[in-house]
Coordinates of C-alpha atoms and ligand atoms in Angstrom, one line a residue:
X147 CA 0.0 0.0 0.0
X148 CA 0.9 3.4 -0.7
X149 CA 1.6 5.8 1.9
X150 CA 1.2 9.1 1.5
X151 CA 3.9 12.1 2.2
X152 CA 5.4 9.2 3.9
X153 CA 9.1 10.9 3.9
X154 CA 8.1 14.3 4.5
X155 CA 5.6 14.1 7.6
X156 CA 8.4 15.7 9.9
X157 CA 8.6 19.3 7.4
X158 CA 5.0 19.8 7.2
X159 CA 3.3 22.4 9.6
X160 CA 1.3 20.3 12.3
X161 CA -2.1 21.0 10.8
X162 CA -1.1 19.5 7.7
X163 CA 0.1 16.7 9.7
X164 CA -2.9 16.3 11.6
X165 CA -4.9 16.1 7.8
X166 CA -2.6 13.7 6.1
X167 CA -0.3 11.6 7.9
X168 CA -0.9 7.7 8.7
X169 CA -2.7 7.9 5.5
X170 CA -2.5 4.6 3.6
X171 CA -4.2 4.8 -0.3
X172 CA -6.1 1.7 -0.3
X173 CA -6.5 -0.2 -4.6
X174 CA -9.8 1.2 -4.7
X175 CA -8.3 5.0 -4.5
X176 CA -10.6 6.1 -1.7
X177 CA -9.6 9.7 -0.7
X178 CA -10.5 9.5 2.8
X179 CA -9.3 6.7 5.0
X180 CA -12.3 3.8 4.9
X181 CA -14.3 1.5 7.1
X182 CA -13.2 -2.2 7.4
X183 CA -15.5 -3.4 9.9
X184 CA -14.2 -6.9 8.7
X185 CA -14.0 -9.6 11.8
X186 CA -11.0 -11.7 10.0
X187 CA -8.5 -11.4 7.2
X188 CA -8.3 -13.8 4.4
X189 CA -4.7 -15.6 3.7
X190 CA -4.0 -16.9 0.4
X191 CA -2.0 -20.0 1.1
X192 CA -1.3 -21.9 4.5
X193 CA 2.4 -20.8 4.2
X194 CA 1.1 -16.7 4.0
X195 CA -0.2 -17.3 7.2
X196 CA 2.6 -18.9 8.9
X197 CA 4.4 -15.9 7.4
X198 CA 1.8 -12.9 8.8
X199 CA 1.3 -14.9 12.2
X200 CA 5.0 -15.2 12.7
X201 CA 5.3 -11.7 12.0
X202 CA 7.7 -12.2 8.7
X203 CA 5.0 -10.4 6.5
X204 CA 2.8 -7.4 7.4
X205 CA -1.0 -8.2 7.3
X206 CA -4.5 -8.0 9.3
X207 CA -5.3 -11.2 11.0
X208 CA -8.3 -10.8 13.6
X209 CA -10.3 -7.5 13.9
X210 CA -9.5 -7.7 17.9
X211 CA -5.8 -7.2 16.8
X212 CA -6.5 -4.3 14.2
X213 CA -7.5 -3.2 11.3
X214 CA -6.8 -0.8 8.1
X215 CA -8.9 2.0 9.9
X216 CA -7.6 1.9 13.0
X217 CA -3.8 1.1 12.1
X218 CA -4.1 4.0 10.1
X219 CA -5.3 6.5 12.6
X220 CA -2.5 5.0 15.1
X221 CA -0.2 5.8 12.7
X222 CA -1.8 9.9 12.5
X223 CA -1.5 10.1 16.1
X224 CA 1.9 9.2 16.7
X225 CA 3.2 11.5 14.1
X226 CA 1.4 14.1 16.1
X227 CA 2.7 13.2 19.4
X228 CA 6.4 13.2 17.9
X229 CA 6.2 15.9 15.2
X230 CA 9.2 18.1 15.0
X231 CA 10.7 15.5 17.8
X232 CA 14.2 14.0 17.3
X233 CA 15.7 10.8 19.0
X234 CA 19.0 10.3 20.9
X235 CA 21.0 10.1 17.2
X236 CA 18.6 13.0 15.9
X237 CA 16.4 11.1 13.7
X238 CA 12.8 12.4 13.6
X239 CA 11.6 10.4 16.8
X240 CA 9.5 7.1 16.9
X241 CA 7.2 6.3 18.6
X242 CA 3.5 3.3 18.1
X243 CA 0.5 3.9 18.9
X244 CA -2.3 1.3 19.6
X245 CA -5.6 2.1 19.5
X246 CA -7.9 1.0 22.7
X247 CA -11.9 1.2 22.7
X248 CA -11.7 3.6 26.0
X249 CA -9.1 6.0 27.6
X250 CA -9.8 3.3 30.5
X251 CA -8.8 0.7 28.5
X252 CA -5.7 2.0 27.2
X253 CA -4.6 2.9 30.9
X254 CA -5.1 -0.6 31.9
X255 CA -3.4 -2.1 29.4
X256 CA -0.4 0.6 30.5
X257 CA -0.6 0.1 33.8
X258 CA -1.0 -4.0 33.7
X259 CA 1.8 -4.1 31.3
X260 CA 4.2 -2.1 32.8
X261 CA 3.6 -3.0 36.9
X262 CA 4.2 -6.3 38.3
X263 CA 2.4 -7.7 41.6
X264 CA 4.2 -6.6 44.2
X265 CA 5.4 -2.9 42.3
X266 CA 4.3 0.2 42.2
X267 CA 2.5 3.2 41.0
X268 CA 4.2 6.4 42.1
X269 CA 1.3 9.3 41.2
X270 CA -0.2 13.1 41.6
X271 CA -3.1 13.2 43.7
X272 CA -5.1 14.8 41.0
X273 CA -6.5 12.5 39.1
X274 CA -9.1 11.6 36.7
X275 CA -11.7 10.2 39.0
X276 CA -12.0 7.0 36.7
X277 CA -8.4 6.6 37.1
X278 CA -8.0 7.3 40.8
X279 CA -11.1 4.6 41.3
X280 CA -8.6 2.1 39.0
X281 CA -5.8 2.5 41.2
X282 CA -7.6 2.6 44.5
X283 CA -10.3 -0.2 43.4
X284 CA -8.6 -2.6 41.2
X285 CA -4.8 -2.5 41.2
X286 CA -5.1 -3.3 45.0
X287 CA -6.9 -6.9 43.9
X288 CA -4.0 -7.6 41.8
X289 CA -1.0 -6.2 44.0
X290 CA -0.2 -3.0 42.7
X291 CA 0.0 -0.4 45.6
X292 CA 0.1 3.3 43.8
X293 CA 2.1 5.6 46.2
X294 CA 0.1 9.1 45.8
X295 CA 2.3 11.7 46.6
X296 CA 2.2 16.1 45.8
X297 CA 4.0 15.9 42.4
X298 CA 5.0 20.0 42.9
X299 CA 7.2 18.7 45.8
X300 CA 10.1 17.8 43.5
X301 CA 11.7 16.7 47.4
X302 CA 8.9 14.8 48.0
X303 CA 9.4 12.5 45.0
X304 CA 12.8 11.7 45.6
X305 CA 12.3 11.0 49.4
X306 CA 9.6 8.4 47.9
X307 CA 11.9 7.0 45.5
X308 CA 14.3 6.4 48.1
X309 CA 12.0 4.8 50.4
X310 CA 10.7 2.6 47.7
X311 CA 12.6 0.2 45.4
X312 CA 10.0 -1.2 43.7
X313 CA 8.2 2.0 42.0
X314 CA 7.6 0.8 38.3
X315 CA 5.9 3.6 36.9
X316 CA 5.6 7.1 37.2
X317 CA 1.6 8.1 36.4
X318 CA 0.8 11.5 35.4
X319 CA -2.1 13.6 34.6
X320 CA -1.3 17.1 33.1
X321 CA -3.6 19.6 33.3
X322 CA -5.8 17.2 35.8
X323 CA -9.6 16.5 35.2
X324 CA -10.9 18.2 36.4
X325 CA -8.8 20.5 38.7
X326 CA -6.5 21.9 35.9
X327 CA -3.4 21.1 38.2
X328 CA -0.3 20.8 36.2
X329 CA 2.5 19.0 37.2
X330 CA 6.3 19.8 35.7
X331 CA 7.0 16.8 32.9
X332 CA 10.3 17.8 32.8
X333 CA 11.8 17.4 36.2
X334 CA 9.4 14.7 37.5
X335 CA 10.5 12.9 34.1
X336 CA 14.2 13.0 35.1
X337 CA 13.9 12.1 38.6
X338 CA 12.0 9.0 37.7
X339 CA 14.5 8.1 35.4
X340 CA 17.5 8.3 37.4
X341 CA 15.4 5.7 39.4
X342 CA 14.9 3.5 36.0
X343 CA 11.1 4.4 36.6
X344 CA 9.0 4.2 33.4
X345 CA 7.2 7.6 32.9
X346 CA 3.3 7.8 31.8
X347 CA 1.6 11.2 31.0
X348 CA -2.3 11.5 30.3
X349 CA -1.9 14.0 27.5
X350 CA -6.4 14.4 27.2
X351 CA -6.3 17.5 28.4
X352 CA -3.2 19.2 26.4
X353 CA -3.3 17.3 23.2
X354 CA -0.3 17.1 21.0
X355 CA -1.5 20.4 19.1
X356 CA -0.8 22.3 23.3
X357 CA 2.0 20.0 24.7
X358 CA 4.3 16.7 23.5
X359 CA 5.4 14.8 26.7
X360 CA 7.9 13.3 24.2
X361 CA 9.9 16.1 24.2
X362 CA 10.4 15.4 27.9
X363 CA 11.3 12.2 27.6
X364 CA 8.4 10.1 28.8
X365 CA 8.2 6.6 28.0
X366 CA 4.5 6.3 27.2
X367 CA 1.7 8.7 26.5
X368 CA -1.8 7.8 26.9
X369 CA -5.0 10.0 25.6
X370 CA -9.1 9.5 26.1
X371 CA -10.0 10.2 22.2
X372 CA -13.3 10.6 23.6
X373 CA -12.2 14.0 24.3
X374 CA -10.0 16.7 21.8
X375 CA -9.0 14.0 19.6
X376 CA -12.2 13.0 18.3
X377 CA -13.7 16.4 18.8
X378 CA -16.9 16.2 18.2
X379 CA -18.2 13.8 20.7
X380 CA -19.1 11.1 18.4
X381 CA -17.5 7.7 20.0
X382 CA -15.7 6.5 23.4
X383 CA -11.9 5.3 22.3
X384 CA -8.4 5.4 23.7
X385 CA -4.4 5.6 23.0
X386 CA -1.7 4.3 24.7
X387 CA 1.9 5.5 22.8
X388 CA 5.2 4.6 23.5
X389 CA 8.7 5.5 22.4
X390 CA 10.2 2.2 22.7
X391 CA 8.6 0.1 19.6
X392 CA 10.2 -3.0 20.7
X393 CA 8.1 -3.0 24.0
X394 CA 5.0 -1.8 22.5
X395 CA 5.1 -4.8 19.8
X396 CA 5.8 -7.0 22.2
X397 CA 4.5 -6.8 26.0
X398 CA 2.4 -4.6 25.3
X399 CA 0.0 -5.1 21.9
X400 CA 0.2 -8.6 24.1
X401 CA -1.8 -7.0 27.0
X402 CA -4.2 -5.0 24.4
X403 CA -4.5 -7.9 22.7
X404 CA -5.4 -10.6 25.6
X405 CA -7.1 -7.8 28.0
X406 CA -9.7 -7.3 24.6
X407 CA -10.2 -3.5 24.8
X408 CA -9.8 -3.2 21.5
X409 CA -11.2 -0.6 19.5
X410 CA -13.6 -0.7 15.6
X411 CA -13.4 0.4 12.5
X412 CA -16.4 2.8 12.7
X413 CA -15.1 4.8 16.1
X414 CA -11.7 4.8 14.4
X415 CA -13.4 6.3 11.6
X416 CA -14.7 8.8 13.6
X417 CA -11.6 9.6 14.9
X418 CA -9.2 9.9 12.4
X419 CA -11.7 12.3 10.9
X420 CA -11.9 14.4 14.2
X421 CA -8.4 14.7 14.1
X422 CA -7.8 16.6 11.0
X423 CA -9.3 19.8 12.3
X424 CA -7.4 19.6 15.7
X425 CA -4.9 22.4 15.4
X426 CA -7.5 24.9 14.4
X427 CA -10.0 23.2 16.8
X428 CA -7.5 24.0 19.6
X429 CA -6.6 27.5 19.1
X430 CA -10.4 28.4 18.6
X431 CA -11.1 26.4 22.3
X432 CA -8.2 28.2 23.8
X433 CA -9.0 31.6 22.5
X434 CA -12.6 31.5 23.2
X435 CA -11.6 29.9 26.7
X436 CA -9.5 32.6 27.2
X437 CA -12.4 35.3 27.0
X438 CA -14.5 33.4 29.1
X439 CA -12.0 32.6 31.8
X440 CA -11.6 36.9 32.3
X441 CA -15.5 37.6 31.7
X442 CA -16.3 35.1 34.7
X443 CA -13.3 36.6 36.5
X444 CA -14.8 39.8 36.9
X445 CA -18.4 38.8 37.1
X446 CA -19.6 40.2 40.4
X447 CA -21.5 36.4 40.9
X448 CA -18.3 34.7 40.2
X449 CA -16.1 34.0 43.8
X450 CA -13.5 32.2 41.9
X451 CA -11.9 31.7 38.3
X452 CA -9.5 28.4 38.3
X453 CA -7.9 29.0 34.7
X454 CA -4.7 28.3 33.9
X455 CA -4.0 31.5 31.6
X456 CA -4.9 33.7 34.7
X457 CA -1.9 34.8 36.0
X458 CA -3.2 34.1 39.8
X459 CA -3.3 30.4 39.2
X460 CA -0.3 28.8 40.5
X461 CA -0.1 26.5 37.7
X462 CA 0.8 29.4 35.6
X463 CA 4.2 29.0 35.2
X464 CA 4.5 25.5 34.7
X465 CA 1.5 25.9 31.9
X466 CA 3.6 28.5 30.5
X467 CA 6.5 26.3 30.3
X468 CA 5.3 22.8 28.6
X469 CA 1.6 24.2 26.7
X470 CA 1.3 26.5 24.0
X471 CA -1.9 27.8 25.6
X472 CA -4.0 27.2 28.6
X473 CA -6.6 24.9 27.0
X474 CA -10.2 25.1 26.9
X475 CA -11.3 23.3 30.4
X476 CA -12.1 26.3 33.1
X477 CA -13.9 26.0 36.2
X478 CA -15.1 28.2 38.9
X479 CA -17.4 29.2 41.8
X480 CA -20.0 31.3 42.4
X481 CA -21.3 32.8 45.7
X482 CA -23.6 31.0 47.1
X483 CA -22.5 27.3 46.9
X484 CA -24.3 24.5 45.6
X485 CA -27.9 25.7 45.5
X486 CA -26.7 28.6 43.4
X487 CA -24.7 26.3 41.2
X488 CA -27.5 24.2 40.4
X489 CA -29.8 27.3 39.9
X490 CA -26.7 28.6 37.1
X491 CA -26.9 25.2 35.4
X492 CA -30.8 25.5 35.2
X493 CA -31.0 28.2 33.5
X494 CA -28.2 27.3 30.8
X495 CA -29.8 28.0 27.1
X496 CA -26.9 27.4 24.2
X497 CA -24.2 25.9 26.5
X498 CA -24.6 21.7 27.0
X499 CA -25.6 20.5 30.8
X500 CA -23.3 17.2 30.5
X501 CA -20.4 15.7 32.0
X502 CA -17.4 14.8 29.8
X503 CA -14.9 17.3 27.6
X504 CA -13.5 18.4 24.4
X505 CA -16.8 18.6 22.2
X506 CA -17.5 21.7 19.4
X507 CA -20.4 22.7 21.9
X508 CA -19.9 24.1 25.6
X509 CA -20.4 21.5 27.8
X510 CA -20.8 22.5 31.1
X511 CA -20.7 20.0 35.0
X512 CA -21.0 20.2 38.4
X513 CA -18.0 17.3 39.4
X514 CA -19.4 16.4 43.1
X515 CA -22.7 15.1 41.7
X516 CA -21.1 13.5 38.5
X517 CA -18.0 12.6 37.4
X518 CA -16.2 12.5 41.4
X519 CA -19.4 10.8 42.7
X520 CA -17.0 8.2 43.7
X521 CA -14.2 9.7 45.0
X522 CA -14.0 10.2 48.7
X523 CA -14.8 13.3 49.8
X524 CA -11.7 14.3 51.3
X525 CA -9.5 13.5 48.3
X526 CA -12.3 15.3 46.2
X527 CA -11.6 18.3 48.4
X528 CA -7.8 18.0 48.9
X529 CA -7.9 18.6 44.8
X530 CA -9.8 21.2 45.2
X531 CA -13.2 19.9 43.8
X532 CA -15.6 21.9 46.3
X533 CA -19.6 21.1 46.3
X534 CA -20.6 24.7 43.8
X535 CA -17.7 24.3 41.3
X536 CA -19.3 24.3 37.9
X537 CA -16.8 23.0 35.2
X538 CA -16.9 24.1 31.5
X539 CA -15.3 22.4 28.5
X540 CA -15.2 25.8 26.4
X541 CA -17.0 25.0 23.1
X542 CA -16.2 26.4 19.6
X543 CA -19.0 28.2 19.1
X544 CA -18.7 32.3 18.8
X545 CA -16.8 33.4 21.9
X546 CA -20.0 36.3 22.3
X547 CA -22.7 33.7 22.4
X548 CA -20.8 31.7 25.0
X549 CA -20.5 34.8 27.2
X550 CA -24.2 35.5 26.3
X551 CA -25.6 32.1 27.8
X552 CA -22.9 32.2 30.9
X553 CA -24.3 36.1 31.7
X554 CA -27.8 35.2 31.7
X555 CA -27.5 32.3 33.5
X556 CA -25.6 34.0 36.2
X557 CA -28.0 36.8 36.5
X558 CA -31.0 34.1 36.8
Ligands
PLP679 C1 -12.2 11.0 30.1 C2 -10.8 10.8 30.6 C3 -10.3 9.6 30.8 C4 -11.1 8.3 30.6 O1 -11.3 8.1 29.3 P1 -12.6 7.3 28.7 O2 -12.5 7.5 27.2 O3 -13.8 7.9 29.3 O4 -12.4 5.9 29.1 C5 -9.0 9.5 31.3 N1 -8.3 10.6 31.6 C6 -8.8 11.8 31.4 C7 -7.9 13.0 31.7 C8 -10.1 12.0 30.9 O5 -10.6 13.2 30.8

C-alpha cells in the first residue's frame, strides 16, 4: 500500500500533519481513509499465514488485533505526538500507537503491562476520577500499591523514591480533570528516570496540538479520544503510545490484545476524521476559553476563576512552560454554593448540561454530583473539587454567544 507524504511528515506544519499523515491509499483510490468493519482477514496460502502470524509479513489477521482503519489513525496520532521530535541520534523520533476502545482501557493495558504484583505506581493526587477509582479499586486486587504523593514537591518525589525500590511507573495527569493542576514533565520525568522508573503522562487534556510529553522524555503517553482528539463527541476510544517500539510490539500489543479493549473500524473512523481539524480546533477552544475565563473573572456572581491562563493560578508558570496555551477546560465558583450552582446550570440555554470534555459545543458540569461521585470526599476536596464548582469544557462556538448564555444564567 501506498503511503502518503510518507518521507516528509516531519517538514509539514502540524495541521497538515494532523490532515494527512498515517494515510495509507487503499486499490480502490478512496480519498479519505475507509471503514473495514471486517472480523477476520483472508490468507492466500497456509504458508502466508505462517508468514503474517510469525510476524515475517505485514497483514491484518483478527479485527480484535487491528485493522486498516484503526492502524491508520495510530499511525496519525503518533506522528502528532512526535512531530518536529528527534531521538537520541537525531532522527525524527518514533514512537507506536495502539488504538484501545476507551481512555480506560488504554490505561489498563499501560498500567497492567508495565507494573508487576508486588510494584508500584508512584502518582499526583489529581487524578481523573475514573483513574483514581482504577488505582484505588482494582490494582489493589491484583498487587499493585500506587504511592500518591504532591507531584510540585520535587523533594517529596525523591524522598519516595528512596524509600521505595519497587516503583515501576511514574503516572501522570497534566492539566488534571478536572482540577487543571499541572504537574512539571520535565523534572518529574528525570527524577523517575535516574530511578529506572517508566514515565506515563495523560496528555487528554493538552493534546499534542498544546504539549508533547515526548519532548520530555516520557516513556509512554496515553489519551481519552473521547475528548479533543475525536472532537466532536461522536465515540468513546483510547491511545496508549510509546517510544520504545520494541516493548509496545511485544508486551504490550500482548496485553491489548489478551485484556480485549480493543477498538472498531467505525469509532476509528470517527476519529481519524476528528483529528484533521485539531490544530484549528485548539486555538479556537483556547482563545474562546481565554475570554471566558476573564469575563467570569470579573463577574460580580463569580467568587473564583480556576484557569490556567490567569496569571493568579499557581499553575501558571509551569502551563507557561510545557503548553502552547491554557486549554479550553475552566472551572469556577459562584457565591452562594451548591444551590446557586444548580440554579446557574438550570438556566443554561446554548451551553450543554453534560459531563465529559472536548466537544465543538460548551459542555458545562457540576464534578461532586457527576464525574467524582465516587471519590472520597476528602480526596475530592484535597484537589480542590468543592460542592458549587461548575466546570466548562469551552465550546467552539462564537466566543459572544458563550458569554451570552454564561451572563444570563448567572443573572438568573
Ligand atoms: C475521560 C478521561 C479519561 C477516561 O477516558 P474514557 O474514554 O472515558 O475511558 C482518562 N483521563 C482523562 C484526563 C479523561 O478526561
Amino acid at each position: 500500500m501506498h503511503k502518503k507524504h510518507q518521507n516528509i511528515e516531519h517538514a509539514m506544519g502540524f495541521d497538515s500533519a494532523c490532515i494527512h499523515s498515517g494515510f495509507e491509499q487503499d486499490q480502490y483510490r478512496s480519498h479519505v481513509t475507509g471503514i473495514y468493519p471486517s472480523s477476520t482477514y483472508l490468507f492466500d496460502s497456509a504458508e502466508q499465514a505462517v508468514e503474517i502470524f510469525t510476524g515475517k509479513q505485514e497483514g491484518y489477521i483478527y479485527g480484535r488485533f487491528g485493522n486498516p482503519t484503526i492502524r491508520q489513525t495510530e499511525a496519525k496520532i503518533a506522528a502528532l505526538e512526535t512531530y518536529g521530535l528527534v531521538d537520541e541520534s537525531g532522527n525524527p523520533l518514533q514512537a507506536k500507537a495502539i488504538l484501545h476502545a476507551s481512555g480506560m482501557a488504554a490505561i489498563s493495558s499501560l498500567l497492567l503491562s508495565t507494573v508487576k504484583q508486588g510494584q508500584k505506581v508512584i502518582s499526583h493526587f489529581s487524578l481523573y476520577g475514573g483513574t483514581q477509582e482504577l488505582v484505588d479499586k482494582v490494582l489493589p486486587d491484583v498487587g499493585i500499591e500506587t504511592l500518591i504523593v504532591d507531584m510540585k514537591n520535587l523533594q517529596a518525589v525523591e524522598d519516595a523514591f528512596k524509600q521505595h525500590d519497587d516503583i515501576a511507573l511514574m503516572y501522570l495527569e497534566t492539566p488534571a480533570n478536572p482540577t487543571l493542576q499541572c504537574v512539571d514533565i520535565e523534572l518529574l520525568t528525570q527524577i523517575a528516570h535516574r530511578y529506572h522508573c517508566k514515565v506515563a503522562v495523560d496528555n487528554t487534556f493538552a493534546t499534542p496540538y498544546l504539549q508533547q510529553p515526548f519532548k520530555y522524555g516520557v516513556d509512554f503517553i496515553m489519551h481519552s479520544t473521547t475528548k479533543f482528539l475525536n472532537g466532536h463527541g461522536t465515540a468513546i476510544g483510547g491511545v496508549l503510545i510509546g517510544r520504545d517500539i520494541e516493548l509496545m510490539n511485544t508486551k504490550v500489543t500482548k496485553h491489548h490484545r489478551l485484556l480485549g479493549g480493543n477498538s472498531n473500524a467505525f469509532d476509528a473512523f470517527l476519529l481519524n476524521n476528528g483529528i484533521k481539524t485539531l490544530g484549528i480546533r485548539m486555538e479556537r477552544h483556547c482563545s474562546n476559553a481565554e475570554k471566558v475565563a476573564l469575563f467570569l473573572h470579573a463577574h460580580p456572581a463569580v467568587k473564583h476563576v480556576n484557569y490556567l491562563a490567569l496569571p493568579d493560578h499557581p499553575d501558571y508558570a509551569i502551563c507557561k512552560k510545557q503548553m502552547k496555551h491554557a486549554g479550553a477546560l475552566l472551572s469556577f465558583e459562584v457565591h452562594g454554593g451548591f444551590e446557586a450552582g444548580k440554579k446557574f446550570m438550570n438556566a443554561l440555554q446554548l451551553c450543554s448540561r453534560a459531563v465529559s470534555l472536548g466537544t465543538c459545543d460548551t459542555l458545562i458540569s457540576h464534578p461532586a454530583s457527576t464525574t467524582h461521585v465516587g471519590v472520597k470526599p476528602e480526596m475530592r476536596l484535597q484537589s480542590g473539587i468543592t460542592d458549587g464548582l461548575i466546570r466548562m469544557s469551552v465550546g467552539i462556538e462564537n466566543g459572544e454567544d458563550i458569554m451570552y448564555d454564561v451572563n444570563q444564567a448567572l443573572s438568573n
